[in-house]
Amino acid sequence: MSVRVIGVDACKAGWVGISGERRGYFGATIEQLISSAEQDGPLAVVAIDIPIGLPVDVPRQADVLARRLIGKRSSSVFSTPVRAALLAATHAEASALNRAATGKGLSQQAYALRSKILEVDAWSRTTHHQVIESHPELCFATIAGHPLAHRKSTWAGVEERRRILAAVGIAVPSDLGLAGELAAVDDVLDAAAVSWTAQRHAEGRTGPLSGNFSPPGGHLFPHSASPLRRPDQPPWPAQVVGPCTKPD
């Protein structure tokens, strides 16, 4: 019997999810979203388009590699802020802290996502689910075999992404319930794209991108699918993966 998975993206109202069986879900928080999805059955893998594992004093190599892989759409991958920057009270302070740690400031876009990033950071420490980070533009480019031509906020970009999803059998239904009412079109398509990676991960067909970021406890796990941890720490299930680093 196949396992259930879900792809998740942040939206203005909260979180939107598309499950492997193409059902839509919404939650004001990530915990509410997953709880709603599990009313239809347990989830084996949760793939989220949000940075998981925050750097301390160096840029994440996974972000660098993802930008390289998606070519002209590389601007869609922002550099993950260091933890101290996300905890800062203002953008100016956050940017200064990030620059001191990594040599680069912090964009308004990245700082605006701080509450979502910290929410997943806290939730993923305690959940029993296998949680992976997946970037939708990397998923789309992998399915298509090349970087996408159009921005996701345009009509051409929406149609391009729908065609790519259809090529792997993902047809997002027109009626998604509350998710369809509260999430933007590009958020829904991004969630559907990372659900593809979630399914492949459940089947053992993905692998980690290199990532020099730190799980709870401050341990680094570059090039490792199994984070290092102290014996007294709970398991750390989250990892950054590429959508198809193993052949079909």
PDB file of N, CA, C and O in Angstrom, residues 158-197:
ATOM      1  N   VAL A 158       2.087  30.409 -14.840  1.00  0.00           N
ATOM      2  CA  VAL A 158       1.108  29.474 -14.275  1.00  0.00           C
ATOM      3  C   VAL A 158       0.849  28.327 -15.240  1.00  0.00           C
ATOM      4  O   VAL A 158       0.857  27.141 -14.860  1.00  0.00           O
ATOM      5  N   GLU A 159       0.607  28.655 -16.509  1.00  0.00           N
ATOM      6  CA  GLU A 159       0.323  27.620 -17.500  1.00  0.00           C
ATOM      7  C   GLU A 159       1.534  26.719 -17.723  1.00  0.00           C
ATOM      8  O   GLU A 159       1.384  25.498 -17.905  1.00  0.00           O
ATOM      9  N   GLU A 160       2.725  27.293 -17.698  1.00  0.00           N
ATOM     10  CA  GLU A 160       3.936  26.495 -17.842  1.00  0.00           C
ATOM     11  C   GLU A 160       4.041  25.479 -16.711  1.00  0.00           C
ATOM     12  O   GLU A 160       4.339  24.292 -16.938  1.00  0.00           O
ATOM     13  N   ARG A 161       3.768  25.908 -15.498  1.00  0.00           N
ATOM     14  CA  ARG A 161       3.879  25.022 -14.341  1.00  0.00           C
ATOM     15  C   ARG A 161       2.779  23.972 -14.320  1.00  0.00           C
ATOM     16  O   ARG A 161       3.013  22.825 -13.931  1.00  0.00           O
ATOM     17  N   ARG A 162       1.580  24.337 -14.732  1.00  0.00           N
ATOM     18  CA  ARG A 162       0.492  23.351 -14.811  1.00  0.00           C
ATOM     19  C   ARG A 162       0.824  22.261 -15.825  1.00  0.00           C
ATOM     20  O   ARG A 162       0.552  21.072 -15.594  1.00  0.00           O
ATOM     21  N   ARG A 163       1.409  22.655 -16.965  1.00  0.00           N
ATOM     22  CA  ARG A 163       1.788  21.656 -17.973  1.00  0.00           C
ATOM     23  C   ARG A 163       2.860  20.716 -17.436  1.00  0.00           C
ATOM     24  O   ARG A 163       2.828  19.500 -17.690  1.00  0.00           O
ATOM     25  N   ILE A 164       3.817  21.266 -16.715  1.00  0.00           N
ATOM     26  CA  ILE A 164       4.900  20.443 -16.167  1.00  0.00           C
ATOM     27  C   ILE A 164       4.352  19.457 -15.146  1.00  0.00           C
ATOM     28  O   ILE A 164       4.721  18.268 -15.152  1.00  0.00           O
ATOM     29  N   LEU A 165       3.460  19.908 -14.276  1.00  0.00           N
ATOM     30  CA  LEU A 165       2.863  19.006 -13.295  1.00  0.00           C
ATOM     31  C   LEU A 165       2.037  17.920 -13.990  1.00  0.00           C
ATOM     32  O   LEU A 165       2.087  16.746 -13.602  1.00  0.00           O
ATOM     33  N   ALA A 166       1.315  18.298 -15.019  1.00  0.00           N
ATOM     34  CA  ALA A 166       0.493  17.318 -15.744  1.00  0.00           C
ATOM     35  C   ALA A 166       1.352  16.237 -16.376  1.00  0.00           C
ATOM     36  O   ALA A 166       0.931  15.080 -16.501  1.00  0.00           O
ATOM     37  N   ALA A 167       2.587  16.592 -16.752  1.00  0.00           N
ATOM     38  CA  ALA A 167       3.485  15.631 -17.387  1.00  0.00           C
ATOM     39  C   ALA A 167       3.864  14.496 -16.449  1.00  0.00           C
ATOM     40  O   ALA A 167       4.249  13.414 -16.910  1.00  0.00           O
ATOM     41  N   VAL A 168       3.770  14.724 -15.133  1.00  0.00           N
ATOM     42  CA  VAL A 168       4.071  13.655 -14.169  1.00  0.00           C
ATOM     43  C   VAL A 168       2.802  13.212 -13.444  1.00  0.00           C
ATOM     44  O   VAL A 168       2.858  12.655 -12.344  1.00  0.00           O
ATOM     45  N   GLY A 169       1.661  13.485 -14.069  1.00  0.00           N
ATOM     46  CA  GLY A 169       0.396  12.977 -13.547  1.00  0.00           C
ATOM     47  C   GLY A 169      -0.202  13.767 -12.406  1.00  0.00           C
ATOM     48  O   GLY A 169      -1.083  13.267 -11.705  1.00  0.00           O
ATOM     49  N   ILE A 170       0.260  14.997 -12.215  1.00  0.00           N
ATOM     50  CA  ILE A 170      -0.288  15.820 -11.138  1.00  0.00           C
ATOM     51  C   ILE A 170      -1.247  16.836 -11.731  1.00  0.00           C
ATOM     52  O   ILE A 170      -0.831  17.810 -12.356  1.00  0.00           O
ATOM     53  N   ALA A 171      -2.532  16.579 -11.567  1.00  0.00           N
ATOM     54  CA  ALA A 171      -3.571  17.495 -12.028  1.00  0.00           C
ATOM     55  C   ALA A 171      -4.256  18.051 -10.788  1.00  0.00           C
ATOM     56  O   ALA A 171      -5.027  17.352 -10.127  1.00  0.00           O
ATOM     57  N   VAL A 172      -3.966  19.289 -10.459  1.00  0.00           N
ATOM     58  CA  VAL A 172      -4.561  19.900  -9.276  1.00  0.00           C
ATOM     59  C   VAL A 172      -6.039  20.144  -9.541  1.00  0.00           C
ATOM     60  O   VAL A 172      -6.396  20.806 -10.520  1.00  0.00           O
ATOM     61  N   PRO A 173      -6.927  19.607  -8.706  1.00  0.00           N
ATOM     62  CA  PRO A 173      -8.363  19.776  -8.962  1.00  0.00           C
ATOM     63  C   PRO A 173      -8.806  21.224  -8.821  1.00  0.00           C
ATOM     64  O   PRO A 173      -8.172  22.026  -8.124  1.00  0.00           O
ATOM     65  N   SER A 174      -9.898  21.563  -9.457  1.00  0.00           N
ATOM     66  CA  SER A 174     -10.393  22.939  -9.402  1.00  0.00           C
ATOM     67  C   SER A 174     -10.962  23.285  -8.033  1.00  0.00           C
ATOM     68  O   SER A 174     -10.912  24.443  -7.611  1.00  0.00           O
ATOM     69  N   ASP A 175     -11.510  22.302  -7.348  1.00  0.00           N
ATOM     70  CA  ASP A 175     -12.096  22.536  -6.023  1.00  0.00           C
ATOM     71  C   ASP A 175     -11.139  22.025  -4.945  1.00  0.00           C
ATOM     72  O   ASP A 175     -10.981  20.827  -4.757  1.00  0.00           O
ATOM     73  N   LEU A 176     -10.511  22.948  -4.248  1.00  0.00           N
ATOM     74  CA  LEU A 176      -9.590  22.602  -3.159  1.00  0.00           C
ATOM     75  C   LEU A 176     -10.138  23.010  -1.802  1.00  0.00           C
ATOM     76  O   LEU A 176      -9.405  23.028  -0.810  1.00  0.00           O
ATOM     77  N   GLY A 177     -11.417  23.368  -1.764  1.00  0.00           N
ATOM     78  CA  GLY A 177     -12.007  23.772  -0.501  1.00  0.00           C
ATOM     79  C   GLY A 177     -11.391  25.060   0.019  1.00  0.00           C
ATOM     80  O   GLY A 177     -11.137  26.001  -0.741  1.00  0.00           O
ATOM     81  N   LEU A 178     -11.146  25.110   1.321  1.00  0.00           N
ATOM     82  CA  LEU A 178     -10.609  26.306   1.955  1.00  0.00           C
ATOM     83  C   LEU A 178      -9.245  26.684   1.391  1.00  0.00           C
ATOM     84  O   LEU A 178      -8.921  27.868   1.269  1.00  0.00           O
ATOM     85  N   ALA A 179      -8.444  25.693   1.027  1.00  0.00           N
ATOM     86  CA  ALA A 179      -7.124  25.967   0.449  1.00  0.00           C
ATOM     87  C   ALA A 179      -7.248  26.771  -0.839  1.00  0.00           C
ATOM     88  O   ALA A 179      -6.459  27.685  -1.102  1.00  0.00           O
ATOM     89  N   GLY A 180      -8.243  26.456  -1.643  1.00  0.00           N
ATOM     90  CA  GLY A 180      -8.449  27.164  -2.890  1.00  0.00           C
ATOM     91  C   GLY A 180      -8.962  28.581  -2.694  1.00  0.00           C
ATOM     92  O   GLY A 180      -8.771  29.443  -3.546  1.00  0.00           O
ATOM     93  N   GLU A 181      -9.607  28.823  -1.560  1.00  0.00           N
ATOM     94  CA  GLU A 181     -10.142  30.153  -1.276  1.00  0.00           C
ATOM     95  C   GLU A 181      -9.085  31.085  -0.682  1.00  0.00           C
ATOM     96  O   GLU A 181      -9.112  32.297  -0.910  1.00  0.00           O
ATOM     97  N   LEU A 182      -8.145  30.528   0.089  1.00  0.00           N
ATOM     98  CA  LEU A 182      -7.229  31.356   0.870  1.00  0.00           C
ATOM     99  C   LEU A 182      -5.802  31.409   0.340  1.00  0.00           C
ATOM    100  O   LEU A 182      -5.040  32.300   0.718  1.00  0.00           O
ATOM    101  N   ALA A 183      -5.432  30.486  -0.527  1.00  0.00           N
ATOM    102  CA  ALA A 183      -4.061  30.463  -1.047  1.00  0.00           C
ATOM    103  C   ALA A 183      -4.015  30.987  -2.471  1.00  0.00           C
ATOM    104  O   ALA A 183      -4.951  30.782  -3.257  1.00  0.00           O
ATOM    105  N   ALA A 184      -2.936  31.669  -2.803  1.00  0.00           N
ATOM    106  CA  ALA A 184      -2.751  32.169  -4.158  1.00  0.00           C
ATOM    107  C   ALA A 184      -2.454  31.012  -5.112  1.00  0.00           C
ATOM    108  O   ALA A 184      -2.041  29.925  -4.699  1.00  0.00           O
ATOM    109  N   VAL A 185      -2.667  31.257  -6.403  1.00  0.00           N
ATOM    110  CA  VAL A 185      -2.465  30.217  -7.418  1.00  0.00           C
ATOM    111  C   VAL A 185      -1.038  29.683  -7.381  1.00  0.00           C
ATOM    112  O   VAL A 185      -0.814  28.467  -7.409  1.00  0.00           O
ATOM    113  N   ASP A 186      -0.051  30.581  -7.310  1.00  0.00           N
ATOM    114  CA  ASP A 186       1.332  30.106  -7.334  1.00  0.00           C
ATOM    115  C   ASP A 186       1.686  29.331  -6.076  1.00  0.00           C
ATOM    116  O   ASP A 186       2.505  28.410  -6.122  1.00  0.00           O
ATOM    117  N   ASP A 187       1.055  29.656  -4.934  1.00  0.00           N
ATOM    118  CA  ASP A 187       1.301  28.892  -3.715  1.00  0.00           C
ATOM    119  C   ASP A 187       0.770  27.460  -3.858  1.00  0.00           C
ATOM    120  O   ASP A 187       1.405  26.493  -3.416  1.00  0.00           O
ATOM    121  N   VAL A 188      -0.398  27.325  -4.467  1.00  0.00           N
ATOM    122  CA  VAL A 188      -0.976  25.988  -4.690  1.00  0.00           C
ATOM    123  C   VAL A 188      -0.087  25.163  -5.616  1.00  0.00           C
ATOM    124  O   VAL A 188       0.207  23.991  -5.346  1.00  0.00           O
ATOM    125  N   LEU A 189       0.368  25.767  -6.704  1.00  0.00           N
ATOM    126  CA  LEU A 189       1.212  25.040  -7.654  1.00  0.00           C
ATOM    127  C   LEU A 189       2.557  24.671  -7.022  1.00  0.00           C
ATOM    128  O   LEU A 189       3.092  23.589  -7.283  1.00  0.00           O
ATOM    129  N   ASP A 190       3.106  25.560  -6.200  1.00  0.00           N
ATOM    130  CA  ASP A 190       4.362  25.248  -5.511  1.00  0.00           C
ATOM    131  C   ASP A 190       4.174  24.078  -4.550  1.00  0.00           C
ATOM    132  O   ASP A 190       5.034  23.192  -4.449  1.00  0.00           O
ATOM    133  N   ALA A 191       3.061  24.067  -3.827  1.00  0.00           N
ATOM    134  CA  ALA A 191       2.789  22.955  -2.915  1.00  0.00           C
ATOM    135  C   ALA A 191       2.657  21.636  -3.682  1.00  0.00           C
ATOM    136  O   ALA A 191       3.131  20.588  -3.243  1.00  0.00           O
ATOM    137  N   ALA A 192       2.010  21.702  -4.844  1.00  0.00           N
ATOM    138  CA  ALA A 192       1.865  20.500  -5.670  1.00  0.00           C
ATOM    139  C   ALA A 192       3.227  20.006  -6.149  1.00  0.00           C
ATOM    140  O   ALA A 192       3.490  18.799  -6.192  1.00  0.00           O
ATOM    141  N   ALA A 193       4.095  20.949  -6.505  1.00  0.00           N
ATOM    142  CA  ALA A 193       5.429  20.563  -6.982  1.00  0.00           C
ATOM    143  C   ALA A 193       6.237  19.867  -5.894  1.00  0.00           C
ATOM    144  O   ALA A 193       6.885  18.849  -6.141  1.00  0.00           O
ATOM    145  N   VAL A 194       6.203  20.405  -4.692  1.00  0.00           N
ATOM    146  CA  VAL A 194       6.994  19.760  -3.634  1.00  0.00           C
ATOM    147  C   VAL A 194       6.335  18.481  -3.140  1.00  0.00           C
ATOM    148  O   VAL A 194       7.004  17.623  -2.545  1.00  0.00           O
ATOM    149  N   SER A 195       5.026  18.306  -3.425  1.00  0.00           N
ATOM    150  CA  SER A 195       4.408  17.006  -3.111  1.00  0.00           C
ATOM    151  C   SER A 195       5.005  15.910  -3.987  1.00  0.00           C
ATOM    152  O   SER A 195       5.088  14.745  -3.579  1.00  0.00           O
ATOM    153  N   TRP A 196       5.410  16.282  -5.203  1.00  0.00           N
ATOM    154  CA  TRP A 196       6.088  15.328  -6.095  1.00  0.00           C
ATOM    155  C   TRP A 196       7.399  14.865  -5.473  1.00  0.00           C
ATOM    156  O   TRP A 196       7.727  13.669  -5.475  1.00  0.00           O
ATOM    157  N   THR A 197       8.153  15.816  -4.919  1.00  0.00           N
ATOM    158  CA  THR A 197       9.397  15.446  -4.254  1.00  0.00           C
ATOM    159  C   THR A 197       9.124  14.621  -3.003  1.00  0.00           C
ATOM    160  O   THR A 197       9.849  13.669  -2.709  1.00  0.00           O
TER     161      THR A 197
END
